[in-house]
Coordinates of C-alpha atoms and ligand atoms in Angstrom, one line a residue:
M1322 CA -33.4 68.8 49.7
T1323 CA -33.4 72.4 50.6
E1324 CA -31.6 73.5 47.5
L1325 CA -34.5 75.4 45.9
S1326 CA -34.8 78.2 48.4
P1327 CA -33.7 80.9 48.6
R1328 CA -32.9 81.5 45.0
P1329 CA -29.7 83.5 44.6
L1330 CA -28.8 84.7 41.1
P1331 CA -26.2 82.3 39.8
F1332 CA -22.9 84.2 39.5
E1333 CA -21.3 83.6 36.1
P1334 CA -17.6 82.8 36.5
Y1335 CA -16.9 84.1 33.0
K1336 CA -17.4 87.2 31.0
T1337 CA -18.5 87.7 27.4
K1338 CA -16.0 88.0 24.6
V1339 CA -18.1 87.0 21.6
V1340 CA -21.9 87.3 21.3
E1341 CA -24.5 85.6 19.2
R1342 CA -27.8 87.4 18.5
I1343 CA -30.9 85.6 19.8
P1344 CA -33.7 85.2 17.2
N1345 CA -37.2 86.5 18.1
P1346 CA -39.7 84.7 15.9
S1347 CA -43.3 86.1 16.1
R1348 CA -46.3 84.1 17.2
E1349 CA -47.2 83.7 13.5
D1350 CA -43.7 82.6 12.6
R1351 CA -43.8 80.0 15.3
E1352 CA -47.2 78.7 14.2
R1353 CA -45.9 78.4 10.6
A1354 CA -42.7 76.7 11.8
L1355 CA -44.6 74.2 13.8
E1356 CA -46.7 73.2 10.8
R1357 CA -43.7 73.0 8.5
A1358 CA -41.8 70.9 11.1
H1359 CA -44.8 68.5 11.4
Y1360 CA -44.8 69.3 15.1
N1361 CA -41.4 67.7 15.6
L1362 CA -39.0 70.3 17.0
F1363 CA -36.0 68.5 15.7
N1364 CA -37.2 69.8 12.3
L1365 CA -37.1 73.5 13.3
R1366 CA -34.4 75.8 12.0
S1367 CA -32.3 77.4 14.7
E1368 CA -33.4 80.9 13.7
E1369 CA -37.0 79.8 14.6
V1370 CA -36.0 79.2 18.2
R1371 CA -35.7 81.9 20.9
I1372 CA -34.2 79.8 23.7
D1373 CA -32.8 76.4 22.7
L1374 CA -33.0 73.8 25.5
L1375 CA -33.3 70.9 23.2
T1376 CA -30.0 69.4 24.5
D1377 CA -26.9 70.2 26.5
S1378 CA -24.9 68.1 24.0
G1379 CA -22.4 69.9 21.8
T1380 CA -24.3 73.2 22.4
G1381 CA -22.0 74.8 25.0
A1382 CA -19.7 77.8 24.5
M1383 CA -16.0 77.0 24.3
S1384 CA -13.6 79.1 26.3
D1385 CA -10.9 81.4 24.9
Q1386 CA -8.4 78.8 26.0
Q1387 CA -10.2 76.2 23.9
W1388 CA -10.4 78.5 20.8
A1389 CA -6.7 79.1 21.2
A1390 CA -6.1 75.4 21.4
L1391 CA -7.8 75.0 18.0
M1392 CA -4.9 77.0 16.6
L1393 CA -2.5 74.4 17.8
G1394 CA -4.0 71.8 15.5
D1395 CA -1.5 69.5 14.0
E1396 CA -3.5 68.0 11.2
S1397 CA -1.2 65.0 10.5
Y1398 CA -3.2 61.9 9.5
A1399 CA -1.1 59.7 11.8
G1400 CA 0.8 60.6 15.0
S1401 CA -0.6 64.1 15.6
R1402 CA 0.8 65.7 18.7
N1403 CA -2.8 66.7 19.6
F1404 CA -3.7 63.0 19.9
A1405 CA -0.7 62.5 22.2
H1406 CA -1.9 65.4 24.4
F1407 CA -5.5 64.1 24.4
E1408 CA -4.4 60.6 25.2
E1409 CA -2.3 61.8 28.1
T1410 CA -5.1 64.1 29.4
V1411 CA -7.7 61.3 29.3
R1412 CA -5.2 58.8 30.8
S1413 CA -4.3 61.0 33.7
L1414 CA -7.9 61.9 34.4
T1415 CA -9.3 58.4 34.2
G1416 CA -6.4 56.0 34.7
F1417 CA -7.5 53.9 31.7
P1418 CA -4.5 53.0 29.6
Y1419 CA -6.1 52.6 26.2
I1420 CA -7.9 55.5 24.7
V1421 CA -9.7 55.3 21.4
P1422 CA -11.1 58.6 20.0
A1423 CA -14.5 58.8 18.3
H1424 CA -16.5 61.7 16.8
Q1425 CA -19.2 61.5 19.5
G1426 CA -20.7 59.3 22.1
R1427 CA -22.8 57.1 19.9
A1428 CA -19.8 56.3 17.7
A1429 CA -18.0 55.2 20.9
E1430 CA -21.1 53.1 21.7
N1431 CA -21.0 51.5 18.3
L1432 CA -17.3 50.6 18.6
L1433 CA -17.8 49.1 22.1
F1434 CA -21.0 47.2 21.6
S1435 CA -20.1 45.9 18.1
S1436 CA -16.9 44.5 19.7
V1437 CA -18.4 42.8 22.8
C1438 CA -22.0 41.9 22.1
R1439 CA -23.4 38.9 20.3
P1440 CA -27.0 38.2 19.4
G1441 CA -28.6 37.1 22.6
S1442 CA -26.3 39.1 24.9
I1443 CA -27.8 41.1 27.7
V1444 CA -26.6 44.5 28.7
P1445 CA -27.7 45.9 32.1
N1446 CA -27.5 49.7 32.8
N1447 CA -29.0 51.9 35.4
M1448 CA -31.0 53.5 32.5
H1449 CA -30.0 53.3 28.9
F1450 CA -30.0 56.5 26.9
D1451 CA -31.8 56.2 23.6
T1452 CA -28.7 55.9 21.4
T1453 CA -27.2 53.4 23.9
Q1454 CA -30.3 51.3 23.9
A1455 CA -30.4 51.5 20.1
H1456 CA -26.8 50.3 19.7
V1457 CA -27.4 47.4 22.1
L1458 CA -30.5 46.4 20.1
H1459 CA -28.6 46.8 16.8
Q1460 CA -26.3 44.0 17.9
G1461 CA -29.2 41.7 18.6
A1462 CA -28.7 42.1 22.3
T1463 CA -31.2 43.0 25.0
P1464 CA -30.8 46.2 27.1
V1465 CA -32.1 45.9 30.7
N1466 CA -32.7 49.0 32.9
L1467 CA -31.9 48.3 36.6
A1468 CA -32.2 51.7 38.4
V1469 CA -33.4 51.7 42.0
P1470 CA -37.2 52.0 42.4
E1471 CA -36.9 55.6 43.6
A1472 CA -35.7 56.5 40.1
Y1473 CA -39.2 56.1 38.8
D1474 CA -40.8 58.3 41.5
P1475 CA -40.8 62.0 40.3
V1476 CA -41.6 63.4 43.7
S1477 CA -39.2 61.5 46.0
D1478 CA -36.2 63.5 47.2
F1479 CA -33.9 60.5 47.3
P1480 CA -30.5 62.0 46.6
F1481 CA -29.1 59.2 44.3
K1482 CA -31.8 58.3 41.9
G1483 CA -29.2 57.2 39.4
N1484 CA -28.3 54.3 41.6
V1485 CA -28.4 50.7 40.4
D1486 CA -30.7 48.2 42.2
L1487 CA -27.9 45.9 43.4
A1488 CA -30.2 43.0 44.3
A1489 CA -31.8 43.1 40.8
L1490 CA -28.3 43.2 39.2
E1491 CA -27.2 40.2 41.2
R1492 CA -30.3 38.3 40.3
L1493 CA -29.8 39.1 36.6
L1494 CA -26.2 38.0 36.7
R1495 CA -27.1 34.8 38.5
E1496 CA -30.0 33.9 36.2
A1497 CA -28.3 34.8 32.9
G1498 CA -25.4 32.4 33.5
P1499 CA -21.8 32.7 32.2
G1500 CA -21.1 34.4 28.9
K1501 CA -24.4 36.1 28.5
I1502 CA -23.6 39.5 29.9
P1503 CA -20.5 41.0 28.2
L1504 CA -20.5 44.1 30.4
I1505 CA -22.5 46.2 32.8
M1506 CA -22.9 49.9 32.1
V1507 CA -23.6 52.6 34.6
T1508 CA -24.6 56.0 33.2
V1509 CA -23.4 59.0 35.2
T1510 CA -25.5 61.1 35.6
N1511 CA -28.6 59.2 34.7
N1512 CA -29.8 61.3 31.8
T1513 CA -32.9 59.3 31.0
G1514 CA -34.1 59.5 34.6
G1515 CA -33.7 63.2 35.3
G1516 CA -29.9 63.8 35.3
Q1517 CA -29.6 62.1 38.6
P1518 CA -26.3 61.1 40.2
V1519 CA -25.0 57.7 41.1
S1520 CA -23.3 57.5 44.5
L1521 CA -19.8 56.2 44.9
E1522 CA -21.1 53.7 47.5
N1523 CA -23.6 52.3 45.0
F1524 CA -20.9 52.1 42.3
Q1525 CA -18.7 50.3 44.7
G1526 CA -21.6 47.8 45.2
V1527 CA -21.9 47.4 41.4
A1528 CA -18.2 46.7 41.1
R1529 CA -18.4 44.1 43.9
V1530 CA -21.3 42.2 42.4
A1531 CA -19.7 42.4 38.9
A1532 CA -16.4 41.0 40.3
D1533 CA -18.2 38.1 41.8
Y1534 CA -19.5 37.2 38.4
H1535 CA -16.3 38.2 36.5
V1536 CA -18.2 40.8 34.3
P1537 CA -16.5 44.1 33.5
V1538 CA -18.2 47.4 34.4
Y1539 CA -18.1 50.3 32.0
L1540 CA -19.1 53.9 32.8
D1541 CA -21.2 56.0 30.4
M1542 CA -19.2 59.0 31.6
C1543 CA -20.8 61.8 29.5
R1544 CA -21.7 63.8 32.6
W1545 CA -19.1 62.4 35.0
A1546 CA -18.0 65.9 36.4
E1547 CA -21.6 66.8 37.2
N1548 CA -22.0 63.5 38.9
A1549 CA -18.9 64.1 40.9
Y1550 CA -20.2 67.5 41.9
L1551 CA -23.5 66.1 43.2
V1552 CA -21.7 63.2 45.0
R1553 CA -19.3 65.8 46.6
E1554 CA -22.3 67.7 47.8
R1555 CA -24.6 64.8 48.9
E1556 CA -22.5 61.8 49.9
P1557 CA -21.3 61.7 53.4
G1558 CA -17.5 61.9 53.8
L1559 CA -16.8 63.2 50.2
G1560 CA -17.3 66.9 50.7
G1561 CA -13.6 67.7 51.1
R1562 CA -12.5 65.9 47.9
T1563 CA -11.8 67.5 44.5
I1564 CA -13.9 66.7 41.4
P1565 CA -11.0 64.9 39.6
D1566 CA -10.4 62.9 42.8
I1567 CA -14.0 61.8 43.1
G1568 CA -14.1 61.0 39.4
R1569 CA -11.0 58.9 39.8
A1570 CA -12.6 57.0 42.6
F1571 CA -15.3 55.9 40.1
F1572 CA -12.9 55.2 37.2
D1573 CA -10.6 53.1 39.5
L1574 CA -13.6 50.7 39.9
A1575 CA -14.4 50.4 36.2
A1576 CA -12.9 48.4 33.3
G1577 CA -13.5 51.3 30.9
A1578 CA -15.9 54.0 29.7
T1579 CA -17.6 55.6 26.8
M1580 CA -17.7 59.3 26.6
S1581 CA -19.5 62.0 24.6
A1582 CA -17.1 65.0 25.0
K1583 CA -20.1 67.1 23.8
K1584 CA -21.2 67.2 27.5
D1585 CA -18.5 67.3 30.2
G1586 CA -15.8 67.6 27.6
L1587 CA -17.1 71.1 26.9
V1588 CA -16.7 70.8 23.1
N1589 CA -19.1 70.9 20.2
I1590 CA -18.0 67.5 18.8
G1591 CA -15.9 64.6 20.1
G1592 CA -15.9 61.4 22.2
F1593 CA -13.9 58.3 23.1
V1594 CA -13.9 54.8 24.4
A1595 CA -11.4 54.1 27.2
T1596 CA -10.5 50.6 28.5
R1597 CA -8.0 48.6 30.5
D1598 CA -8.4 45.6 28.2
E1599 CA -5.6 45.6 25.7
P1600 CA -7.0 42.9 23.3
L1601 CA -10.3 44.8 23.3
A1602 CA -8.5 48.0 22.6
E1603 CA -7.0 46.4 19.5
R1604 CA -10.5 45.3 18.3
L1605 CA -11.9 48.7 19.0
K1606 CA -9.1 50.3 16.9
E1607 CA -9.9 47.9 14.0
A1608 CA -13.5 48.9 14.1
L1609 CA -12.5 52.5 14.4
I1610 CA -10.5 52.4 11.2
L1611 CA -13.5 50.9 9.4
Y1612 CA -16.1 53.4 10.7
E1613 CA -14.4 56.6 12.0
G1614 CA -10.8 57.0 11.0
F1615 CA -7.2 56.3 12.1
P1616 CA -6.7 55.8 15.8
T1617 CA -4.9 59.1 16.2
Y1618 CA -7.9 61.2 15.1
G1619 CA -11.0 59.0 15.3
G1620 CA -13.3 60.9 13.0
L1621 CA -12.3 64.3 14.3
A1622 CA -10.1 67.1 13.1
R1623 CA -6.9 66.9 15.3
R1624 CA -7.6 70.4 16.5
D1625 CA -10.8 69.1 18.0
L1626 CA -8.8 66.7 20.2
E1627 CA -6.8 69.7 21.5
A1628 CA -10.0 71.5 22.5
I1629 CA -11.2 68.4 24.3
S1630 CA -8.0 68.2 26.3
V1631 CA -8.7 71.8 27.6
G1632 CA -12.4 71.2 28.0
L1633 CA -12.0 68.1 30.1
T1634 CA -9.9 70.1 32.6
E1635 CA -12.2 73.1 32.6
A1636 CA -15.2 70.9 33.3
T1637 CA -13.7 69.9 36.7
Q1638 CA -13.3 73.5 37.9
L1639 CA -15.4 74.0 41.0
D1640 CA -16.6 77.6 40.2
Y1641 CA -17.7 76.4 36.7
L1642 CA -19.7 73.5 38.2
E1643 CA -21.1 75.6 41.0
H1644 CA -22.5 78.0 38.5
R1645 CA -23.8 75.3 36.2
I1646 CA -25.7 73.5 38.9
A1647 CA -26.9 76.9 40.4
Q1648 CA -28.4 77.7 37.0
V1649 CA -30.5 74.5 37.0
R1650 CA -31.6 75.2 40.6
Y1651 CA -32.4 78.8 39.8
L1652 CA -34.8 77.7 37.0
A1653 CA -36.2 75.1 39.3
A1654 CA -36.9 77.6 42.0
L1655 CA -38.8 79.9 39.6
L1656 CA -40.8 77.0 38.3
E1657 CA -41.6 75.9 41.8
E1658 CA -43.0 79.4 42.6
A1659 CA -45.3 79.0 39.6
G1660 CA -46.5 75.6 40.9
V1661 CA -45.1 73.7 37.9
P1662 CA -44.5 70.0 38.5
F1663 CA -41.1 68.7 37.7
F1664 CA -38.9 65.7 38.6
H1665 CA -37.3 66.0 42.1
P1666 CA -34.6 66.6 43.2
V1667 CA -33.3 68.6 40.3
G1668 CA -30.2 66.9 38.7
G1669 CA -27.1 68.1 36.9
H1670 CA -28.0 69.4 33.4
G1671 CA -31.6 70.4 33.2
I1672 CA -35.2 70.4 34.5
Y1673 CA -37.4 67.5 33.7
L1674 CA -41.1 68.5 33.7
D1675 CA -43.4 65.8 35.0
V1676 CA -45.8 65.4 32.1
R1677 CA -48.3 63.2 34.0
R1678 CA -48.8 65.8 36.6
F1679 CA -48.6 68.7 34.1
L1680 CA -51.2 67.3 31.7
P1681 CA -53.2 64.8 33.8
H1682 CA -56.2 65.1 31.4
L1683 CA -54.2 63.5 28.5
G1684 CA -53.9 59.7 28.1
D1685 CA -51.3 57.4 26.8
D1686 CA -52.5 57.8 23.2
D1687 CA -52.2 61.5 23.3
L1688 CA -48.4 61.8 23.1
A1689 CA -48.7 64.2 26.0
G1690 CA -44.9 64.8 26.3
Q1691 CA -44.7 65.9 22.7
A1692 CA -47.8 67.9 23.1
L1693 CA -46.1 69.8 25.9
V1694 CA -42.9 70.3 23.9
V1695 CA -45.0 71.9 21.1
E1696 CA -46.9 74.2 23.5
L1697 CA -43.6 75.5 25.1
Y1698 CA -42.4 76.4 21.7
R1699 CA -45.8 77.9 20.6
E1700 CA -45.9 80.0 23.7
G1701 CA -42.4 81.5 23.7
G1702 CA -40.1 79.9 21.2
V1703 CA -38.5 77.6 23.8
R1704 CA -37.3 74.3 22.4
S1705 CA -37.3 71.3 24.7
V1706 CA -37.4 67.6 24.2
E1707 CA -39.6 64.7 25.2
V1708 CA -37.9 62.1 27.4
G1709 CA -40.5 59.4 27.6
A1710 CA -42.4 56.8 25.6
L1711 CA -41.6 58.6 22.3
M1712 CA -37.9 58.8 22.9
F1713 CA -37.8 55.1 23.8
G1714 CA -40.2 53.9 21.1
T1715 CA -42.9 52.6 23.4
E1716 CA -45.5 55.3 22.8
G1717 CA -49.1 54.2 23.0
A1718 CA -48.3 51.2 25.2
A1719 CA -50.0 52.0 28.5
A1720 CA -47.6 52.3 31.4
S1721 CA -44.8 50.9 29.3
R1722 CA -42.5 53.4 30.9
S1723 CA -43.4 54.9 34.2
L1724 CA -41.6 58.2 33.5
E1725 CA -43.0 60.7 31.1
L1726 CA -40.8 63.8 31.1
V1727 CA -40.1 66.9 29.1
R1728 CA -36.5 68.0 29.5
L1729 CA -35.3 71.6 29.5
A1730 CA -31.6 70.9 29.0
I1731 CA -29.3 73.8 29.9
P1732 CA -26.4 74.3 27.5
R1733 CA -23.0 74.9 29.2
R1734 CA -21.9 78.6 29.6
V1735 CA -24.5 79.8 27.1
Y1736 CA -27.6 81.4 28.7
S1737 CA -27.9 83.9 31.5
A1738 CA -30.2 84.1 34.5
S1739 CA -32.5 86.5 32.6
H1740 CA -32.8 83.9 29.8
L1741 CA -33.8 81.3 32.4
A1742 CA -36.3 83.7 34.0
Y1743 CA -37.9 84.0 30.5
V1744 CA -38.1 80.2 30.2
A1745 CA -39.7 80.0 33.6
D1746 CA -42.3 82.6 32.5
V1747 CA -43.1 80.7 29.3
V1748 CA -43.5 77.4 31.2
G1749 CA -45.6 79.1 33.8
R1750 CA -47.9 80.6 31.2
V1751 CA -48.4 77.2 29.5
Y1752 CA -49.0 75.7 32.9
A1753 CA -51.7 78.3 33.6
R1754 CA -53.6 77.2 30.5
R1755 CA -52.8 73.5 30.7
T1756 CA -56.4 72.3 30.6
E1757 CA -56.8 73.7 27.0
I1758 CA -53.8 71.6 25.7
R1759 CA -54.8 68.8 23.3
G1760 CA -52.9 65.7 22.4
L1761 CA -51.1 64.8 19.2
R1762 CA -51.3 61.8 16.8
M1763 CA -48.4 60.4 14.9
T1764 CA -48.6 60.7 11.1
Y1765 CA -45.3 59.1 10.4
R1766 CA -43.3 56.7 12.5
P1767 CA -39.7 55.6 11.7
E1768 CA -38.6 52.2 12.7
R1769 CA -35.9 53.2 15.2
M1770 CA -35.6 56.1 17.7
P1771 CA -38.9 57.7 16.7
H1772 CA -38.5 61.0 18.4
F1773 CA -35.8 62.3 16.0
T1774 CA -37.8 62.0 12.8
A1775 CA -41.4 61.2 13.6
R1776 CA -44.2 63.5 12.3
F1777 CA -47.2 64.6 14.2
A1778 CA -50.5 66.4 13.8
P1779 CA -52.9 68.0 16.3
K1780 CA -55.7 65.7 17.4
Ligands
F0G848 N1 -25.0 58.5 26.6 C1 -25.7 59.5 27.2 C2 -26.0 59.3 28.7 C3 -26.2 60.6 26.5 O1 -26.9 61.6 27.2 C4 -25.8 60.7 25.2 C5 -26.3 61.9 24.4 C6 -25.1 59.7 24.5 C7 -24.7 58.6 25.3 C8 -24.7 59.8 23.1 O2 -23.8 60.8 22.9 O3 -24.9 62.5 21.4 O4 -22.4 62.4 21.6 O5 -23.6 60.6 20.4 N2 -27.2 62.7 24.8 C9 -27.7 63.9 24.1 C10 -28.8 64.4 24.9 C11 -27.9 63.7 22.6 O6 -29.5 65.3 24.4 O7 -29.0 64.0 26.0 P1 -23.7 61.6 21.5

């Protein structure tokens, strides 16, 4: 891919109406904060963070149109007009007839997996995100990752590293036998594997294999607009199509989807499950009432649903997406100049530093990804997240996961090019003194999803 050079400054297709002051903790503040946080950056206070690239989820800036939409909130418990608008927006975008709101993506996952999985079920995915994996496991089912081999190669420039290995999927379906696999999930973009897109051709292949075995296919559509943008750019024959049109080509092949609107819904909270299966929709609604709330609000304020309706539309605008992806590439180009190793090609929502090449002197027991996360914060107050053995609970097991990454996730419509240049500087400085970096040991390990609440100490 030639996308990294030259590096034009990304042109912001919006101007500033409200500002938020950026904290500037001193080096001593940061040292103290690290100790207090037990070297887990989830434990930091936001005022201890200079540039927050922990996640692109729910951290974006809403537009004036979205803030205005909040004022249209009709906070009726049942039958709110905001739900009607939300339902109509999601239906017309996706074509799925049954829309069940939820307060965020993992709530949608809970509804879906608790309704379709049984102990012993198997759920294939290109790559499970950690909450998705945890919800499958929570049902006594087994998550299986079936991304193409290129997905595990951080240096290959293969354009669709989110793709599913169709032969492996076919084999799994054949060997599992009838009734074992309640659904196949495909995550667009593939967050766990570098924010990489899934091609339409590959998804058509998934749908074909699934149809042969009468298994429904669901999309994890958190970053579906970014996926559509990368497909439009990279897949032959799709360059002239609009983002909604490409998105629809995916949705038309699927039985349903889960969504965290905190990503490509451009809101701070919200999500949904969508399906074509009416009996399933009824079961989802029953579970919804138990866990989240009535089906016309799903654990949200009704005004939140109105903001999602606007955000889902804004997320498909080409100038917005061009800027977003240009920001990721701008940061990538600066890091490349500094010789910093990261996952190629750069995907939709952030840079994924390649920990094995960044810190080759650290071993599997050194929690190298977390050690790098700590150093980036120590150096310049930049908060990132480990996406590797720690996130997936396989730390210490040699080669248990072949990708060890640290993600610099870029929030939507929040930071400017100069902020990204600052981040590149910080990463470059850490890279220059990389041989001094020591590993960490875990002093407390929770049973599930360790990266959120584990505690560490320097080795
Ligand atoms: N699926 C994917 C692919 C995700 O990236 C996430 C969240 C979820 C499901 C769950 O959604 O957070 O609304 O409950 N990803 C965030 C991240 C947390 O930082 O990548 P949620």
